[in-house]
């Protein structure tokens, strides 16, 4: 890989890592487009492109989640019970759906793009139209709501290549009634657990097209590691900024980011 490509990946790792720490979204809305771009440059297309994009987006998101969670714990913004409840069902549903994707060719590039775009649009609409309500303390929330959130998050995660934050944060803030900072902390803590079984699926799968002799299944370390290097620097900084930011500012940043990615995704679908 050329040095310029490594720098570009590192740069997007910085952006994705910062947003992961700031918003608790895992960074998938950054990693999916950039991973797609580089894989297309390598000549990968069709159903194989979808599998490679999902695998390497998940690989990067996993590290983003681990790094951000560690920093959240240092800030005493760590909620192990809620994280476990959310991740428990999500791990099962994400594993089942990712297994069906890696072992079949039913999930096309266009279907992936349309689903990815639809999720972003729905998330944006919910953020725009939702009314500001009273948030409640974590200790007063119902356990079953985390299980329900996790069930749907696992399915969407496996299908979209996102870490699940775009599903969890709206559900945590509107359904569970948490404030966005607590929602982000639980979301980012759940992401590595949700991603792990999916990564195992892609790591043991046998690709139709091989790109690099060092790849592990569909996972390409030479693509992931430059972004992870950026994550190491930026994710803790994002967490620190989030602790000092208002809920309103975080919501504006989250919505603005989604708008940018929506236009980028539409452009890719039109091509």
mmCIF file of C-alpha atoms in Angstrom:
data_model
loop_
_atom_site.group_PDB
_atom_site.id
_atom_site.type_symbol
_atom_site.label_atom_id
_atom_site.label_comp_id
_atom_site.label_asym_id
_atom_site.label_seq_id
_atom_site.Cartn_x
_atom_site.Cartn_y
_atom_site.Cartn_z
ATOM 1 C CA UNK A 1 0.000 0.000 0.000
ATOM 2 C CA UNK A 2 1.303 3.446 -0.939
ATOM 3 C CA UNK A 3 2.308 5.881 1.790
ATOM 4 C CA UNK A 4 -0.335 8.367 0.586
ATOM 5 C CA UNK A 5 -3.046 5.735 1.067
ATOM 6 C CA UNK A 6 -1.783 5.005 4.575
ATOM 7 C CA UNK A 7 -1.952 8.715 5.440
ATOM 8 C CA UNK A 8 -5.502 8.970 4.079
ATOM 9 C CA UNK A 9 -6.599 5.959 6.131
ATOM 10 C CA UNK A 10 -4.872 7.384 9.210
ATOM 11 C CA UNK A 11 -6.670 10.709 8.678
ATOM 12 C CA UNK A 12 -10.076 9.037 8.451
ATOM 13 C CA UNK A 13 -9.147 6.986 11.504
ATOM 14 C CA UNK A 14 -8.645 10.270 13.349
ATOM 15 C CA UNK A 15 -12.070 11.519 12.246
ATOM 16 C CA UNK A 16 -13.842 8.239 12.969
ATOM 17 C CA UNK A 17 -12.105 7.871 16.313
ATOM 18 C CA UNK A 18 -12.972 11.391 17.407
ATOM 19 C CA UNK A 19 -16.637 10.914 16.454
ATOM 20 C CA UNK A 20 -16.686 7.514 18.130
ATOM 21 C CA UNK A 21 -15.534 9.003 21.406
ATOM 22 C CA UNK A 22 -17.682 12.111 21.035
ATOM 23 C CA UNK A 23 -20.988 10.526 19.976
ATOM 24 C CA UNK A 24 -20.730 6.840 20.872
ATOM 25 C CA UNK A 25 -21.497 5.728 17.308
ATOM 26 C CA UNK A 26 -18.511 3.478 16.628
ATOM 27 C CA UNK A 27 -17.436 5.470 13.580
ATOM 28 C CA UNK A 28 -19.083 3.225 10.985
ATOM 29 C CA UNK A 29 -20.653 6.151 9.167
ATOM 30 C CA UNK A 30 -17.080 7.272 8.405
ATOM 31 C CA UNK A 31 -15.424 3.881 7.954
ATOM 32 C CA UNK A 32 -17.982 2.334 5.565
ATOM 33 C CA UNK A 33 -17.521 4.988 2.818
ATOM 34 C CA UNK A 34 -13.707 5.098 3.046
ATOM 35 C CA UNK A 35 -13.349 1.296 3.158
ATOM 36 C CA UNK A 36 -15.700 1.035 0.169
ATOM 37 C CA UNK A 37 -13.575 3.538 -1.763
ATOM 38 C CA UNK A 38 -10.305 1.667 -1.181
ATOM 39 C CA UNK A 39 -11.784 -1.748 -1.938
ATOM 40 C CA UNK A 40 -13.177 -0.488 -5.240
ATOM 41 C CA UNK A 41 -9.687 0.781 -6.080
ATOM 42 C CA UNK A 42 -8.496 -2.792 -5.562
ATOM 43 C CA UNK A 43 -11.054 -4.064 -8.069
ATOM 44 C CA UNK A 44 -13.505 -5.668 -5.636
ATOM 45 C CA UNK A 45 -17.179 -5.402 -6.577
ATOM 46 C CA UNK A 46 -20.579 -7.091 -6.258
ATOM 47 C CA UNK A 47 -21.410 -9.366 -3.331
ATOM 48 C CA UNK A 48 -17.725 -9.748 -2.448
ATOM 49 C CA UNK A 49 -17.441 -5.979 -2.039
ATOM 50 C CA UNK A 50 -20.286 -6.001 0.492
ATOM 51 C CA UNK A 51 -18.600 -8.743 2.533
ATOM 52 C CA UNK A 52 -15.209 -7.024 2.488
ATOM 53 C CA UNK A 53 -16.742 -3.661 3.418
ATOM 54 C CA UNK A 54 -18.683 -5.144 6.323
ATOM 55 C CA UNK A 55 -15.703 -7.142 7.624
ATOM 56 C CA UNK A 56 -13.208 -4.273 7.587
ATOM 57 C CA UNK A 57 -15.643 -1.662 8.815
ATOM 58 C CA UNK A 58 -16.428 -3.958 11.750
ATOM 59 C CA UNK A 59 -12.727 -4.551 12.400
ATOM 60 C CA UNK A 60 -12.076 -0.826 12.709
ATOM 61 C CA UNK A 61 -15.246 -0.190 14.727
ATOM 62 C CA UNK A 62 -14.242 -2.909 17.204
ATOM 63 C CA UNK A 63 -11.031 -1.083 18.076
ATOM 64 C CA UNK A 64 -12.856 2.256 18.179
ATOM 65 C CA UNK A 65 -15.286 0.828 20.717
ATOM 66 C CA UNK A 66 -12.577 -0.683 22.914
ATOM 67 C CA UNK A 67 -10.510 2.519 22.989
ATOM 68 C CA UNK A 68 -13.497 4.795 23.654
ATOM 69 C CA UNK A 69 -14.912 2.482 26.343
ATOM 70 C CA UNK A 70 -11.585 2.478 28.173
ATOM 71 C CA UNK A 71 -11.609 6.271 28.195
ATOM 72 C CA UNK A 72 -15.279 6.368 29.299
ATOM 73 C CA UNK A 73 -14.375 4.145 32.242
ATOM 74 C CA UNK A 74 -11.644 6.572 33.291
ATOM 75 C CA UNK A 75 -14.301 9.314 33.333
ATOM 76 C CA UNK A 76 -16.578 7.071 35.458
ATOM 77 C CA UNK A 77 -19.085 6.959 32.582
ATOM 78 C CA UNK A 78 -19.244 3.173 32.481
ATOM 79 C CA UNK A 79 -22.477 1.201 32.862
ATOM 80 C CA UNK A 80 -21.623 -2.541 32.810
ATOM 81 C CA UNK A 81 -25.127 -3.850 33.590
ATOM 82 C CA UNK A 82 -26.784 -1.839 30.826
ATOM 83 C CA UNK A 83 -23.975 -2.681 28.401
ATOM 84 C CA UNK A 84 -24.327 -6.402 29.103
ATOM 85 C CA UNK A 85 -28.116 -6.339 28.730
ATOM 86 C CA UNK A 86 -27.891 -4.494 25.420
ATOM 87 C CA UNK A 87 -25.092 -6.644 24.026
ATOM 88 C CA UNK A 88 -26.459 -10.035 25.108
ATOM 89 C CA UNK A 89 -29.227 -10.292 22.497
ATOM 90 C CA UNK A 90 -27.364 -8.120 19.990
ATOM 91 C CA UNK A 91 -24.469 -10.601 19.889
ATOM 92 C CA UNK A 92 -26.847 -13.418 18.969
ATOM 93 C CA UNK A 93 -28.751 -11.560 16.260
ATOM 94 C CA UNK A 94 -25.605 -10.017 14.760
ATOM 95 C CA UNK A 95 -23.918 -13.443 14.619
ATOM 96 C CA UNK A 96 -26.886 -15.140 12.940
ATOM 97 C CA UNK A 97 -27.378 -12.423 10.315
ATOM 98 C CA UNK A 98 -23.652 -12.090 9.542
ATOM 99 C CA UNK A 99 -23.419 -15.891 9.184
ATOM 100 C CA UNK A 100 -26.220 -15.807 6.618
ATOM 101 C CA UNK A 101 -24.430 -13.019 4.728
ATOM 102 C CA UNK A 102 -20.993 -14.678 4.666
ATOM 103 C CA UNK A 103 -22.329 -18.063 3.583
ATOM 104 C CA UNK A 104 -24.848 -16.892 0.960
ATOM 105 C CA UNK A 105 -24.924 -14.395 -1.918
ATOM 106 C CA UNK A 106 -28.422 -13.021 -1.298
ATOM 107 C CA UNK A 107 -27.238 -9.650 0.016
ATOM 108 C CA UNK A 108 -26.291 -7.436 -2.938
ATOM 109 C CA UNK A 109 -24.265 -4.224 -3.121
ATOM 110 C CA UNK A 110 -27.363 -2.223 -4.076
ATOM 111 C CA UNK A 111 -29.424 -3.691 -1.219
ATOM 112 C CA UNK A 112 -26.598 -2.812 1.167
ATOM 113 C CA UNK A 113 -26.459 0.773 -0.123
ATOM 114 C CA UNK A 114 -30.226 1.258 0.063
ATOM 115 C CA UNK A 115 -30.422 -0.125 3.616
ATOM 116 C CA UNK A 116 -27.468 1.985 4.733
ATOM 117 C CA UNK A 117 -29.081 5.107 3.248
ATOM 118 C CA UNK A 118 -32.521 4.320 4.699
ATOM 119 C CA UNK A 119 -31.091 3.926 8.200
ATOM 120 C CA UNK A 120 -29.336 7.258 7.985
ATOM 121 C CA UNK A 121 -32.456 9.056 6.719
ATOM 122 C CA UNK A 122 -34.696 7.514 9.395
ATOM 123 C CA UNK A 123 -32.211 8.375 12.126
ATOM 124 C CA UNK A 124 -31.993 11.961 10.904
ATOM 125 C CA UNK A 125 -35.785 12.334 10.747
ATOM 126 C CA UNK A 126 -36.156 11.025 14.283
ATOM 127 C CA UNK A 127 -33.581 13.517 15.540
ATOM 128 C CA UNK A 128 -35.225 16.432 13.742
ATOM 129 C CA UNK A 129 -38.840 15.777 14.759
ATOM 130 C CA UNK A 130 -38.362 14.391 18.252
ATOM 131 C CA UNK A 131 -39.535 16.540 21.104
ATOM 132 C CA UNK A 132 -37.282 17.230 24.021
ATOM 133 C CA UNK A 133 -38.515 15.103 26.883
ATOM 134 C CA UNK A 134 -37.446 14.477 30.424
ATOM 135 C CA UNK A 135 -34.586 12.018 30.714
ATOM 136 C CA UNK A 136 -34.478 9.569 33.596
ATOM 137 C CA UNK A 137 -31.670 8.145 35.684
ATOM 138 C CA UNK A 138 -30.070 4.884 34.569
ATOM 139 C CA UNK A 139 -31.114 3.158 37.792
ATOM 140 C CA UNK A 140 -34.776 3.921 37.044
ATOM 141 C CA UNK A 141 -34.815 2.410 33.546
ATOM 142 C CA UNK A 142 -36.405 -0.944 32.664
ATOM 143 C CA UNK A 143 -34.023 -3.826 31.889
ATOM 144 C CA UNK A 144 -36.188 -5.272 29.105
ATOM 145 C CA UNK A 145 -35.803 -2.061 27.096
ATOM 146 C CA UNK A 146 -32.062 -2.688 26.772
ATOM 147 C CA UNK A 147 -32.763 -6.232 25.567
ATOM 148 C CA UNK A 148 -35.198 -4.978 22.917
ATOM 149 C CA UNK A 149 -32.732 -2.301 21.828
ATOM 150 C CA UNK A 150 -29.989 -4.907 21.556
ATOM 151 C CA UNK A 151 -32.140 -7.318 19.530
ATOM 152 C CA UNK A 152 -32.740 -4.795 16.754
ATOM 153 C CA UNK A 153 -29.250 -3.325 16.997
ATOM 154 C CA UNK A 154 -27.639 -6.701 16.286
ATOM 155 C CA UNK A 155 -29.693 -7.195 13.123
ATOM 156 C CA UNK A 156 -29.050 -3.699 11.787
ATOM 157 C CA UNK A 157 -25.361 -3.881 12.684
ATOM 158 C CA UNK A 158 -24.814 -7.076 10.696
ATOM 159 C CA UNK A 159 -26.698 -5.713 7.681
ATOM 160 C CA UNK A 160 -25.308 -2.185 7.574
ATOM 161 C CA UNK A 161 -21.646 -2.282 8.633
ATOM 162 C CA UNK A 162 -22.371 0.280 11.331
ATOM 163 C CA UNK A 163 -21.383 -0.373 14.907
ATOM 164 C CA UNK A 164 -24.971 0.084 16.026
ATOM 165 C CA UNK A 165 -24.697 3.570 17.476
ATOM 166 C CA UNK A 166 -27.102 5.063 14.923
ATOM 167 C CA UNK A 167 -29.692 2.577 16.201
ATOM 168 C CA UNK A 168 -28.852 2.561 19.902
ATOM 169 C CA UNK A 169 -28.531 6.283 20.538
ATOM 170 C CA UNK A 170 -31.983 7.233 19.155
ATOM 171 C CA UNK A 171 -33.551 4.279 21.004
ATOM 172 C CA UNK A 172 -31.725 5.059 24.240
ATOM 173 C CA UNK A 173 -32.710 8.733 24.128
ATOM 174 C CA UNK A 174 -36.305 8.312 22.917
ATOM 175 C CA UNK A 175 -37.375 4.832 24.045
ATOM 176 C CA UNK A 176 -35.314 4.268 27.196
ATOM 177 C CA UNK A 177 -35.372 8.041 27.970
ATOM 178 C CA UNK A 178 -31.675 8.484 28.748
ATOM 179 C CA UNK A 179 -29.801 11.714 28.143
ATOM 180 C CA UNK A 180 -27.498 11.612 25.132
ATOM 181 C CA UNK A 181 -24.250 11.447 27.140
ATOM 182 C CA UNK A 182 -25.350 8.341 29.039
ATOM 183 C CA UNK A 183 -26.777 6.890 25.813
ATOM 184 C CA UNK A 184 -23.425 7.411 24.077
ATOM 185 C CA UNK A 185 -21.503 5.777 26.939
ATOM 186 C CA UNK A 186 -23.702 2.647 26.915
ATOM 187 C CA UNK A 187 -23.684 2.540 23.116
ATOM 188 C CA UNK A 188 -19.906 2.666 22.746
ATOM 189 C CA UNK A 189 -19.475 0.129 25.552
ATOM 190 C CA UNK A 190 -21.839 -2.306 23.835
ATOM 191 C CA UNK A 191 -20.266 -2.005 20.394
ATOM 192 C CA UNK A 192 -17.127 -4.183 20.892
ATOM 193 C CA UNK A 193 -19.254 -7.010 22.336
ATOM 194 C CA UNK A 194 -21.779 -6.774 19.489
ATOM 195 C CA UNK A 195 -19.034 -6.677 16.854
ATOM 196 C CA UNK A 196 -16.944 -9.583 18.208
ATOM 197 C CA UNK A 197 -19.085 -12.518 16.939
ATOM 198 C CA UNK A 198 -19.472 -10.776 13.579
ATOM 199 C CA UNK A 199 -15.694 -10.406 13.271
ATOM 200 C CA UNK A 200 -15.243 -14.095 14.040
ATOM 201 C CA UNK A 201 -17.672 -14.933 11.228
ATOM 202 C CA UNK A 202 -15.770 -12.855 8.692
ATOM 203 C CA UNK A 203 -12.394 -14.024 9.982
ATOM 204 C CA UNK A 204 -13.130 -17.717 9.389
ATOM 205 C CA UNK A 205 -15.013 -17.224 6.104
ATOM 206 C CA UNK A 206 -13.345 -18.153 2.799
ATOM 207 C CA UNK A 207 -13.455 -15.296 0.257
ATOM 208 C CA UNK A 208 -14.074 -15.940 -3.417
ATOM 209 C CA UNK A 209 -11.519 -13.216 -4.250
ATOM 210 C CA UNK A 210 -8.307 -12.819 -2.229
ATOM 211 C CA UNK A 211 -6.592 -9.429 -2.007
ATOM 212 C CA UNK A 212 -3.578 -9.916 0.253
ATOM 213 C CA UNK A 213 -1.627 -12.927 1.493
ATOM 214 C CA UNK A 214 -1.861 -11.599 5.068
ATOM 215 C CA UNK A 215 -5.652 -11.265 5.128
ATOM 216 C CA UNK A 216 -7.677 -13.237 7.677
ATOM 217 C CA UNK A 217 -10.845 -14.348 5.923
ATOM 218 C CA UNK A 218 -12.360 -11.093 4.696
ATOM 219 C CA UNK A 219 -10.394 -9.009 7.209
ATOM 220 C CA UNK A 220 -7.516 -6.944 5.750
ATOM 221 C CA UNK A 221 -5.066 -5.891 8.499
ATOM 222 C CA UNK A 222 -3.164 -3.560 6.135
ATOM 223 C CA UNK A 223 -6.417 -1.633 5.579
ATOM 224 C CA UNK A 224 -7.537 -1.589 9.214
ATOM 225 C CA UNK A 225 -4.326 -0.812 11.115
ATOM 226 C CA UNK A 226 -3.664 2.690 9.683
ATOM 227 C CA UNK A 227 -7.185 3.691 10.751
ATOM 228 C CA UNK A 228 -6.692 2.080 14.165
ATOM 229 C CA UNK A 229 -3.536 4.179 14.597
ATOM 230 C CA UNK A 230 -5.692 7.274 14.103
ATOM 231 C CA UNK A 231 -8.275 5.926 16.535
ATOM 232 C CA UNK A 232 -5.715 5.576 19.310
ATOM 233 C CA UNK A 233 -4.997 9.310 19.163
ATOM 234 C CA UNK A 234 -8.470 10.688 18.491
ATOM 235 C CA UNK A 235 -11.004 8.515 20.345
ATOM 236 C CA UNK A 236 -9.884 9.506 23.877
ATOM 237 C CA UNK A 237 -9.953 13.160 22.819
ATOM 238 C CA UNK A 238 -13.529 12.739 21.554
ATOM 239 C CA UNK A 239 -14.611 11.244 24.879
ATOM 240 C CA UNK A 240 -13.018 14.127 26.789
ATOM 241 C CA UNK A 241 -14.775 16.730 24.609
ATOM 242 C CA UNK A 242 -18.120 14.938 25.009
ATOM 243 C CA UNK A 243 -17.891 15.217 28.788
ATOM 244 C CA UNK A 244 -17.694 19.018 28.482
ATOM 245 C CA UNK A 245 -20.253 19.506 25.673
ATOM 246 C CA UNK A 246 -23.966 20.230 25.956
ATOM 247 C CA UNK A 247 -26.563 17.681 24.858
ATOM 248 C CA UNK A 248 -27.814 20.109 22.209
ATOM 249 C CA UNK A 249 -24.368 20.501 20.640
ATOM 250 C CA UNK A 250 -23.840 16.730 20.502
ATOM 251 C CA UNK A 251 -27.203 16.259 18.775
ATOM 252 C CA UNK A 252 -26.388 18.958 16.207
ATOM 253 C CA UNK A 253 -23.017 17.352 15.431
ATOM 254 C CA UNK A 254 -24.642 13.921 15.149
ATOM 255 C CA UNK A 255 -27.336 15.189 12.758
ATOM 256 C CA UNK A 256 -24.829 17.157 10.647
ATOM 257 C CA UNK A 257 -22.622 14.118 10.239
ATOM 258 C CA UNK A 258 -25.556 12.011 9.088
ATOM 259 C CA UNK A 259 -26.520 14.617 6.450
ATOM 260 C CA UNK A 260 -23.003 14.548 4.977
ATOM 261 C CA UNK A 261 -22.930 10.757 4.771
ATOM 262 C CA UNK A 262 -26.449 10.659 3.264
ATOM 263 C CA UNK A 263 -25.338 12.794 0.315
ATOM 264 C CA UNK A 264 -22.198 10.702 -0.136
ATOM 265 C CA UNK A 265 -24.232 7.470 -0.130
ATOM 266 C CA UNK A 266 -26.740 8.859 -2.645
ATOM 267 C CA UNK A 267 -23.838 9.764 -4.919
ATOM 268 C CA UNK A 268 -22.463 6.215 -4.739
ATOM 269 C CA UNK A 269 -25.875 4.697 -5.512
ATOM 270 C CA UNK A 270 -26.373 6.935 -8.552
ATOM 271 C CA UNK A 271 -22.976 6.025 -10.055
#
